[in-house]
Amino acid sequence: MPRLEKKDLLKWFEAGAKPRSQWKIGTEHEKFVFHKENLERVGYFGKSGISDLLNKLAQENSWEKILENNNTIALKDDTGASISLEPGGQLELSGTPLENLHQTCKETGQHLKMIKKAMKDLGLSMIGLGYDPKWSRSNQKWMPKGRYEIMRNYMPKVGALGLDMMLRT
């Protein structure tokens, strides 16, 4: 095999580059959801759970539900945006590919306003942190997504903190 040189790597990246006219910016905004009354993270099932929140968002905002085993695990709208569910119940906005930062700021603001309205009725709130400093891994509730069960069994085999990454970030 010939030696890989810097020019080879540059050529590979250049071949995959889009012209400037096709560049887009997408928002990714993740947050932890918790019960206002006791600050505990929210599970999927039960009163005021993530399931209730996603279904309320879908009903009140015309988002399409994404189902797995009859559980709402994500939402999407007609602009290309989605709200997905992370392993420990973190909600993530994956925004529409947009032209500039002003548009992403507006989209994020609208998203947060929509989420806050739905959460208020359920006694929930949210916080955007890189890591959950309050609750340990054993306090987290797993979301009902099949691939998370696979990852839950695999991660301890390859490192000590993989499950913390899934549940607490």
One Martini backbone bead per residue (centre of mass of N, CA, C, O) as a GRO file, in nm:
protein
  169
    1MET     BB    1   0.096   0.037   0.024
    2PRO     BB    2   0.082   0.354  -0.012
    3ARG     BB    3   0.169   0.646   0.102
    4LEU     BB    4   0.020   0.884   0.288
    5GLU     BB    5  -0.055   1.212   0.200
    6LYS     BB    6  -0.159   1.526   0.236
    7LYS     BB    7  -0.269   1.557  -0.058
    8ASP     BB    8  -0.464   1.316  -0.037
    9LEU     BB    9  -0.642   1.429   0.186
   10LEU     BB   10  -0.725   1.691   0.048
   11LYS     BB   11  -0.856   1.560  -0.199
   12TRP     BB   12  -1.077   1.410  -0.044
   13PHE     BB   13  -1.215   1.661   0.079
   14GLU     BB   14  -1.266   1.820  -0.187
   15ALA     BB   15  -1.457   1.605  -0.320
   16GLY     BB   16  -1.683   1.655  -0.072
   17ALA     BB   17  -1.733   1.940  -0.139
   18LYS     BB   18  -1.931   2.209  -0.135
   19PRO     BB   19  -2.059   2.465  -0.257
   20ARG     BB   20  -2.125   2.762  -0.113
   21SER     BB   21  -2.431   2.769  -0.220
   22GLN     BB   22  -2.484   2.485  -0.029
   23TRP     BB   23  -2.459   2.594   0.237
   24LYS     BB   24  -2.528   2.500   0.582
   25ILE     BB   25  -2.718   2.534   0.892
   26GLY     BB   26  -2.737   2.343   1.203
   27THR     BB   27  -2.923   2.264   1.476
   28GLU     BB   28  -2.815   2.157   1.811
   29HIS     BB   29  -3.043   2.089   2.091
   30GLU     BB   30  -2.982   1.997   2.427
   31LYS     BB   31  -3.187   1.852   2.702
   32PHE     BB   32  -3.293   1.838   3.023
   33VAL     BB   33  -3.553   1.669   3.199
   34PHE     BB   34  -3.769   1.791   3.471
   35HIS     BB   35  -3.910   1.803   3.775
   36LYS     BB   36  -4.006   2.068   3.960
   37GLU     BB   37  -4.073   1.945   4.251
   38ASN     BB   38  -3.774   1.744   4.257
   39LEU     BB   39  -3.556   1.740   4.007
   40GLU     BB   40  -3.621   1.497   3.850
   41ARG     BB   41  -3.586   1.298   3.614
   42VAL     BB   42  -3.748   1.192   3.324
   43GLY     BB   43  -3.942   0.955   3.219
   44TYR     BB   44  -4.138   0.796   2.992
   45PHE     BB   45  -4.334   0.691   3.184
   46GLY     BB   46  -4.610   0.821   3.299
   47LYS     BB   47  -4.672   1.091   3.460
   48SER     BB   48  -4.518   1.332   3.293
   49GLY     BB   49  -4.373   1.211   3.062
   50ILE     BB   50  -4.215   1.190   2.767
   51SER     BB   51  -4.459   1.084   2.620
   52ASP     BB   52  -4.647   1.318   2.690
   53LEU     BB   53  -4.472   1.540   2.567
   54LEU     BB   54  -4.458   1.441   2.273
   55ASN     BB   55  -4.766   1.423   2.227
   56LYS     BB   56  -4.824   1.721   2.284
   57LEU     BB   57  -4.644   1.841   2.066
   58ALA     BB   58  -4.784   1.704   1.828
   59GLN     BB   59  -5.074   1.809   1.875
   60GLU     BB   60  -5.002   2.135   1.902
   61ASN     BB   61  -4.776   2.132   1.626
   62SER     BB   62  -4.783   1.923   1.384
   63TRP     BB   63  -4.621   1.674   1.452
   64GLU     BB   64  -4.462   1.387   1.364
   65LYS     BB   65  -4.463   1.067   1.457
   66ILE     BB   66  -4.221   0.841   1.593
   67LEU     BB   67  -4.230   0.487   1.597
   68GLU     BB   68  -4.167   0.228   1.858
   69ASN     BB   69  -4.354   0.001   1.975
   70ASN     BB   70  -4.580   0.238   2.019
   71ASN     BB   71  -4.357   0.457   2.066
   72THR     BB   72  -4.266   0.778   2.112
   73ILE     BB   73  -3.926   0.884   1.986
   74ALA     BB   74  -4.023   1.113   1.779
   75LEU     BB   75  -4.008   1.416   1.577
   76LYS     BB   76  -4.156   1.578   1.280
   77ASP     BB   77  -4.136   1.810   1.019
   78ASP     BB   78  -4.175   1.993   0.708
   79THR     BB   79  -3.863   2.124   0.732
   80GLY     BB   80  -3.661   1.886   0.879
   81ALA     BB   81  -3.719   1.876   1.162
   82SER     BB   82  -3.627   1.743   1.495
   83ILE     BB   83  -3.724   1.534   1.780
   84SER     BB   84  -3.522   1.366   1.999
   85LEU     BB   85  -3.421   1.069   2.184
   86GLU     BB   86  -3.235   0.998   2.443
   87PRO     BB   87  -3.149   0.754   2.665
   88GLY     BB   88  -3.219   0.965   2.933
   89GLY     BB   89  -3.439   1.187   2.801
   90GLN     BB   90  -3.317   1.360   2.612
   91LEU     BB   91  -3.366   1.647   2.420
   92GLU     BB   92  -3.347   1.698   2.051
   93LEU     BB   93  -3.267   1.939   1.829
   94SER     BB   94  -3.294   1.908   1.471
   95GLY     BB   95  -3.247   2.123   1.248
   96THR     BB   96  -3.282   2.304   0.988
   97PRO     BB   97  -3.141   2.376   0.701
   98LEU     BB   98  -2.966   2.685   0.688
   99GLU     BB   99  -2.824   2.999   0.591
  100ASN     BB  100  -2.817   3.129   0.896
  101LEU     BB  101  -2.786   3.232   1.226
  102HIS     BB  102  -3.053   3.387   1.248
  103GLN     BB  103  -3.231   3.141   1.182
  104THR     BB  104  -3.133   2.956   1.414
  105CYS     BB  105  -3.218   3.142   1.642
  106LYS     BB  106  -3.518   3.145   1.575
  107GLU     BB  107  -3.567   2.840   1.588
  108THR     BB  108  -3.476   2.799   1.882
  109GLY     BB  109  -3.677   2.995   2.011
  110GLN     BB  110  -3.933   2.847   1.913
  111HIS     BB  111  -3.871   2.577   2.041
  112LEU     BB  112  -3.853   2.670   2.340
  113LYS     BB  113  -4.138   2.784   2.355
  114MET     BB  114  -4.286   2.519   2.291
  115ILE     BB  115  -4.168   2.346   2.521
  116LYS     BB  116  -4.246   2.524   2.765
  117LYS     BB  117  -4.550   2.507   2.725
  118ALA     BB  118  -4.576   2.197   2.757
  119MET     BB  119  -4.430   2.173   3.036
  120LYS     BB  120  -4.608   2.341   3.219
  121ASP     BB  121  -4.861   2.143   3.216
  122LEU     BB  122  -4.654   1.898   3.340
  123GLY     BB  123  -4.429   2.003   3.548
  124LEU     BB  124  -4.187   2.097   3.368
  125SER     BB  125  -3.836   2.113   3.281
  126MET     BB  126  -3.518   2.269   3.173
  127ILE     BB  127  -3.163   2.194   3.083
  128GLY     BB  128  -2.850   2.313   2.948
  129LEU     BB  129  -2.609   2.062   2.968
  130GLY     BB  130  -2.330   1.857   2.943
  131TYR     BB  131  -2.389   1.756   3.249
  132ASP     BB  132  -2.517   1.559   3.509
  133PRO     BB  133  -2.457   1.648   3.851
  134LYS     BB  134  -2.697   1.512   4.032
  135TRP     BB  135  -2.743   1.236   3.880
  136SER     BB  136  -2.696   0.921   3.860
  137ARG     BB  137  -2.701   0.650   3.670
  138SER     BB  138  -2.908   0.489   3.861
  139ASN     BB  139  -3.135   0.732   3.822
  140GLN     BB  140  -3.185   0.650   3.540
  141LYS     BB  141  -3.402   0.640   3.256
  142TRP     BB  142  -3.482   0.442   3.003
  143MET     BB  143  -3.543   0.437   2.677
  144PRO     BB  144  -3.766   0.282   2.422
  145LYS     BB  145  -3.498   0.181   2.245
  146GLY     BB  146  -3.344  -0.068   2.085
  147ARG     BB  147  -3.049   0.050   2.052
  148TYR     BB  148  -3.010   0.109   2.358
  149GLU     BB  149  -2.998  -0.183   2.451
  150ILE     BB  150  -2.748  -0.257   2.296
  151MET     BB  151  -2.563  -0.035   2.417
  152ARG     BB  152  -2.601  -0.111   2.717
  153ASN     BB  153  -2.446  -0.391   2.675
  154TYR     BB  154  -2.177  -0.284   2.532
  155MET     BB  155  -2.029  -0.044   2.681
  156PRO     BB  156  -1.896  -0.200   2.932
  157LYS     BB  157  -1.682  -0.351   2.735
  158VAL     BB  158  -1.524  -0.051   2.645
  159GLY     BB  159  -1.598   0.103   2.925
  160ALA     BB  160  -1.675   0.297   3.217
  161LEU     BB  161  -1.840   0.573   3.069
  162GLY     BB  162  -2.061   0.513   2.849
  163LEU     BB  163  -2.327   0.537   3.017
  164ASP     BB  164  -2.286   0.828   3.100
  165MET     BB  165  -2.289   0.944   2.817
  166MET     BB  166  -2.583   0.852   2.753
  167LEU     BB  167  -2.735   0.971   3.031
  168ARG     BB  168  -2.541   1.255   3.121
  169THR     BB  169  -2.517   1.430   2.818
   0.00000   0.00000   0.00000
